[in-house]
Amino acid sequence: MAQVNRCLKQLFFGFNMLLGIAGCVLLVLGMIAAPYNTEHDQGESIGLTWIISTAVVSVLLSLLGAYGAYKENSVILRVFLGIIGFGTILFLIVGFKVARSMPEAMQLIKENLPAITSEMMADAEHRQTIMALQVQGKCCGIMSYSDWDSKIPETCKCFSFKSDPSQCMEVQTTKDGGNWGRSDKSEMMWIYREPCGPLILKNFDSAFKTVLGFFFGVGVYALIGQVLSVVMIRQVKKVQCTEVPETIEDGYRFTPQFQAIRHVEGVAGVEPTTFYP
């Protein structure tokens, strides 16, 4: 009896297995990030929704594709093809839109960074975030160290001014006198020369590229699945077409008409022919 190509079937199973594993990983990451969603902005909430939705659909779709291949059912495989085809178009369209809007978004962030800086410096929570960024990026301020006015925090302090003075610069800063009635005191301090603005822009650029890679990666992978599912459907149809005539002939052999024809051929001494009703 004819069967679907074994290598193709295993390849299709492998595709669906990877799709299911990727969906499970995304789902776990989404569930881990969900409790912190209230602290994030609307853009990150939309991104989290995309990730969780993609994860759930990927897991269900992988099960559907694997079951259709196991049963060699062309109807299930067509449903799989339709869903994954829609996913391919959707993710590629969104990917192209992100690619087109990325330069404009980066330019908009650059233009608004000075105004955003003054707002962030006025908020205590944001100042803590900037200080953490200064330690990580070895920088001071967003546009420059003057964002802190004269009270530059210790996180701006450059400890490599002796070994690598090119990273550092010496400026005058004001130390808080504390709660004992002492007046603020001025002193010289070595700080990081570079501001954190370029690092922030670099992080935004990396985030845009990550999103772009996600949409194009899923779109291309879905396109591969689409091609595999088309080939699987053709194989299943081919197997079904080769099995039908054998079934018809086997059933027709036991009919009186078939037996009569075979009797006439035997009396006449002609070679039996194979034909279908």
Coordinates of C-alpha atoms in Angstrom, one line a residue:
M1 CA 0.0 0.0 0.0
A2 CA 1.3 3.5 -0.9
Q3 CA 2.4 5.8 1.9
V4 CA 3.4 9.4 2.4
N5 CA 7.1 10.0 2.1
R6 CA 8.7 9.1 5.5
C7 CA 11.4 11.8 5.4
L8 CA 8.8 14.4 4.6
K9 CA 6.6 13.2 7.4
Q10 CA 9.4 13.3 9.9
L11 CA 10.5 16.8 8.7
F12 CA 6.9 18.0 9.1
F13 CA 6.8 16.5 12.6
G14 CA 10.1 18.2 13.4
F15 CA 8.8 21.5 12.2
N16 CA 5.7 21.2 14.5
M17 CA 7.8 20.1 17.4
L18 CA 10.0 23.2 17.2
L19 CA 6.9 25.4 16.8
G20 CA 5.4 23.9 19.9
I21 CA 8.6 24.2 21.9
A22 CA 9.0 27.9 20.8
G23 CA 5.4 28.5 21.8
C24 CA 5.9 27.0 25.2
V25 CA 9.0 29.1 25.8
L26 CA 7.3 32.3 24.8
L27 CA 4.3 31.4 26.9
V28 CA 6.5 30.9 30.0
L29 CA 8.3 34.2 29.4
G30 CA 5.0 36.0 28.9
M31 CA 3.6 34.5 32.2
I32 CA 6.7 35.5 34.1
A33 CA 6.5 39.1 32.7
A34 CA 2.7 39.4 33.3
P35 CA 2.9 40.3 37.0
Y36 CA 5.2 43.3 36.2
N37 CA 2.9 44.5 33.4
T38 CA 1.2 47.1 35.6
E39 CA 4.5 49.0 36.0
H40 CA 5.1 49.3 32.3
D41 CA 3.7 51.6 29.6
Q42 CA 1.0 50.9 27.1
G43 CA 3.5 49.9 24.4
E44 CA 5.0 47.2 26.5
S45 CA 1.5 45.9 27.4
I46 CA 0.7 45.5 23.6
G47 CA 4.1 43.7 23.1
L48 CA 3.3 41.3 26.0
T49 CA -0.2 40.6 24.5
W50 CA 1.5 39.8 21.1
I51 CA 3.9 37.4 22.7
I52 CA 1.3 35.5 24.8
S53 CA -1.1 35.3 21.8
T54 CA 1.6 34.1 19.5
A55 CA 2.7 31.5 22.0
V56 CA -0.8 30.1 22.5
V57 CA -1.5 29.9 18.8
S58 CA 1.9 28.3 18.1
V59 CA 1.3 25.5 20.6
L60 CA -2.3 24.8 19.3
L61 CA -1.1 25.0 15.7
S62 CA 1.8 22.6 16.3
L63 CA -0.7 20.0 17.8
L64 CA -3.0 20.5 14.9
G65 CA -0.3 20.0 12.3
A66 CA 1.2 17.0 14.0
Y67 CA -2.2 15.3 14.3
G68 CA -3.0 16.0 10.7
A69 CA 0.3 14.5 9.6
Y70 CA -0.1 11.5 11.9
K71 CA -3.6 10.7 10.5
E72 CA -2.6 11.8 7.0
N73 CA -5.8 13.8 6.9
S74 CA -5.9 16.3 4.1
V75 CA -8.8 18.3 5.7
I76 CA -6.8 18.9 8.9
L77 CA -3.7 19.8 6.9
R78 CA -5.7 22.3 4.8
V79 CA -6.9 23.9 8.0
F80 CA -3.3 24.0 9.3
L81 CA -2.3 25.6 5.9
G82 CA -5.0 28.2 6.1
I83 CA -4.1 29.3 9.6
I84 CA -0.3 29.3 9.1
G85 CA -0.8 31.2 5.8
F86 CA -2.8 33.9 7.5
G87 CA 0.0 34.0 10.2
T88 CA 2.7 34.4 7.5
I89 CA 0.9 37.3 5.9
L90 CA 0.1 39.0 9.2
F91 CA 3.7 38.8 10.7
L92 CA 5.4 39.9 7.5
I93 CA 3.1 42.9 7.1
V94 CA 3.7 44.0 10.7
G95 CA 7.4 43.4 10.2
F96 CA 7.5 45.6 7.2
K97 CA 5.5 48.3 9.0
V98 CA 8.0 48.2 11.9
A99 CA 10.9 48.4 9.5
R100 CA 9.4 51.5 7.8
S101 CA 8.5 53.3 11.0
M102 CA 11.8 52.5 12.9
P103 CA 13.9 55.5 11.4
E104 CA 11.0 57.9 12.1
A105 CA 10.6 56.6 15.6
M106 CA 14.3 56.9 16.4
Q107 CA 14.4 60.5 15.0
L108 CA 11.4 61.4 17.2
I109 CA 13.1 60.0 20.3
K110 CA 16.2 62.0 19.5
E111 CA 14.3 65.2 19.1
N112 CA 12.3 64.7 22.3
L113 CA 15.1 63.4 24.5
P114 CA 16.0 66.9 26.0
A115 CA 12.4 67.5 27.0
I116 CA 12.1 64.0 28.4
T117 CA 15.3 64.5 30.3
S118 CA 13.9 67.5 32.3
E119 CA 10.7 65.5 33.2
M120 CA 12.7 62.5 34.3
M121 CA 15.0 64.6 36.5
A122 CA 12.0 66.0 38.2
D123 CA 10.8 62.6 39.3
A124 CA 12.5 60.7 42.2
E125 CA 11.8 57.2 40.8
H126 CA 13.2 58.1 37.4
R127 CA 16.3 59.6 39.0
Q128 CA 17.0 56.3 40.6
T129 CA 16.6 54.6 37.2
I130 CA 19.1 57.0 35.7
M131 CA 21.6 56.5 38.5
A132 CA 21.4 52.7 37.9
L133 CA 22.0 53.3 34.2
Q134 CA 25.0 55.5 35.0
V135 CA 26.6 52.6 36.9
Q136 CA 25.9 50.1 34.1
G137 CA 26.9 52.3 31.2
K138 CA 29.7 54.3 32.9
C139 CA 28.1 57.6 31.9
C140 CA 26.8 60.7 33.7
G141 CA 23.5 62.4 33.0
I142 CA 21.4 62.0 30.0
M143 CA 22.4 65.0 27.8
S144 CA 25.4 65.9 30.0
Y145 CA 26.5 65.9 33.6
S146 CA 24.8 69.3 34.0
D147 CA 21.4 67.5 34.1
W148 CA 22.2 67.1 37.8
D149 CA 22.9 70.8 38.2
S150 CA 25.7 71.1 40.8
K151 CA 24.7 68.1 42.9
I152 CA 26.2 65.2 41.0
P153 CA 25.5 61.8 42.5
E154 CA 28.2 59.3 43.4
T155 CA 27.1 57.0 40.5
C156 CA 28.7 59.5 38.1
K157 CA 32.1 59.1 39.9
C158 CA 34.8 57.8 37.6
F159 CA 37.2 55.4 39.4
S160 CA 39.5 54.9 36.4
F161 CA 40.7 58.5 36.2
K162 CA 44.3 57.3 37.0
S163 CA 44.4 54.2 34.7
D164 CA 42.3 55.6 31.9
P165 CA 41.8 59.4 32.2
S166 CA 40.2 59.6 28.7
Q167 CA 36.9 58.2 30.2
C168 CA 36.9 60.9 33.0
M169 CA 36.7 64.6 33.5
E170 CA 37.0 66.7 36.6
V171 CA 34.1 69.0 37.6
Q172 CA 33.0 71.0 40.6
T173 CA 30.1 69.5 42.6
T174 CA 28.2 70.4 45.7
K175 CA 27.9 68.0 48.6
D176 CA 24.8 68.0 50.8
G177 CA 25.6 69.3 54.3
G178 CA 23.1 66.8 55.9
N179 CA 20.7 67.3 58.7
W180 CA 23.1 68.9 61.2
G181 CA 22.7 72.4 60.0
R182 CA 26.0 72.4 58.0
S183 CA 26.0 74.3 54.7
D184 CA 26.6 72.5 51.4
K185 CA 30.2 72.2 50.5
S186 CA 31.8 72.4 47.0
E187 CA 34.6 70.1 45.9
M188 CA 36.2 68.7 42.8
M189 CA 35.1 65.3 41.5
W190 CA 36.1 63.0 38.7
I191 CA 33.1 61.9 36.7
Y192 CA 32.4 59.9 33.5
R193 CA 32.9 62.1 30.5
E194 CA 30.2 60.5 28.3
P195 CA 26.5 61.2 28.9
C196 CA 23.9 58.3 29.0
G197 CA 21.8 59.7 26.1
P198 CA 23.7 57.7 23.4
L199 CA 23.3 54.5 25.5
I200 CA 19.5 55.1 25.8
L201 CA 19.2 55.6 22.1
K202 CA 21.3 52.4 21.5
N203 CA 18.9 50.5 23.8
F204 CA 15.9 51.8 21.9
D205 CA 17.5 50.8 18.6
S206 CA 18.2 47.3 19.9
A207 CA 14.6 47.0 21.1
F208 CA 13.3 48.0 17.7
K209 CA 15.6 45.5 16.0
T210 CA 14.6 42.8 18.4
V211 CA 10.9 43.4 17.6
L212 CA 11.7 43.5 13.9
G213 CA 13.6 40.2 14.1
F214 CA 10.8 38.6 16.1
F215 CA 8.1 39.5 13.4
F216 CA 10.3 38.6 10.4
G217 CA 11.6 35.4 12.1
V218 CA 8.1 34.1 12.9
G219 CA 6.9 35.1 9.4
V220 CA 9.7 33.3 7.6
Y221 CA 9.3 30.2 9.8
A222 CA 5.5 30.2 9.1
L223 CA 6.3 30.5 5.4
I224 CA 8.5 27.3 5.7
G225 CA 5.6 25.6 7.4
Q226 CA 3.3 26.7 4.6
V227 CA 5.5 25.1 2.0
L228 CA 5.8 21.9 4.0
S229 CA 2.1 21.6 4.5
V230 CA 1.4 22.1 0.8
V231 CA 3.8 19.3 0.0
M232 CA 2.2 17.1 2.6
I233 CA -1.3 17.7 1.2
R234 CA -0.1 16.8 -2.3
Q235 CA 1.5 13.6 -0.9
V236 CA -1.7 12.6 1.0
K237 CA -3.8 13.2 -2.1
K238 CA -1.5 11.2 -4.3
V239 CA -1.6 8.3 -1.8
Q240 CA -5.4 8.4 -1.7
C241 CA -5.7 8.5 -5.5
T242 CA -3.5 5.4 -5.9
E243 CA -5.5 3.5 -3.2
V244 CA -9.0 4.1 -4.7
P245 CA -8.7 2.1 -8.0
E246 CA -7.4 -0.9 -6.1
T247 CA -10.4 -0.8 -3.8
I248 CA -12.8 -0.5 -6.7
E249 CA -11.3 -3.4 -8.6
D250 CA -11.2 -5.6 -5.5
G251 CA -14.9 -5.0 -4.9
Y252 CA -15.8 -5.4 -8.6
R253 CA -14.2 -8.8 -8.8
F254 CA -17.0 -10.5 -6.8
T255 CA -19.8 -9.1 -8.9
P256 CA -21.7 -11.4 -11.4
Q257 CA -20.8 -9.1 -14.3
F258 CA -17.0 -9.5 -13.6
Q259 CA -17.3 -13.3 -13.3
A260 CA -19.2 -13.5 -16.6
I261 CA -16.6 -11.4 -18.4
R262 CA -13.8 -13.6 -17.0
H263 CA -15.7 -16.8 -18.1
V264 CA -16.0 -15.5 -21.7
E265 CA -12.3 -14.6 -21.8
G266 CA -11.4 -18.1 -20.6
V267 CA -13.6 -19.8 -23.2
A268 CA -12.2 -17.6 -26.0
G269 CA -8.6 -18.2 -24.9
V270 CA -7.7 -14.5 -24.6
E271 CA -5.5 -12.9 -21.9
P272 CA -7.6 -11.4 -19.1
T273 CA -7.6 -7.6 -19.1
T274 CA -7.7 -5.2 -16.2
F275 CA -10.3 -2.5 -16.3
Y276 CA -12.6 -0.7 -14.0
P277 CA -16.4 -0.3 -14.3

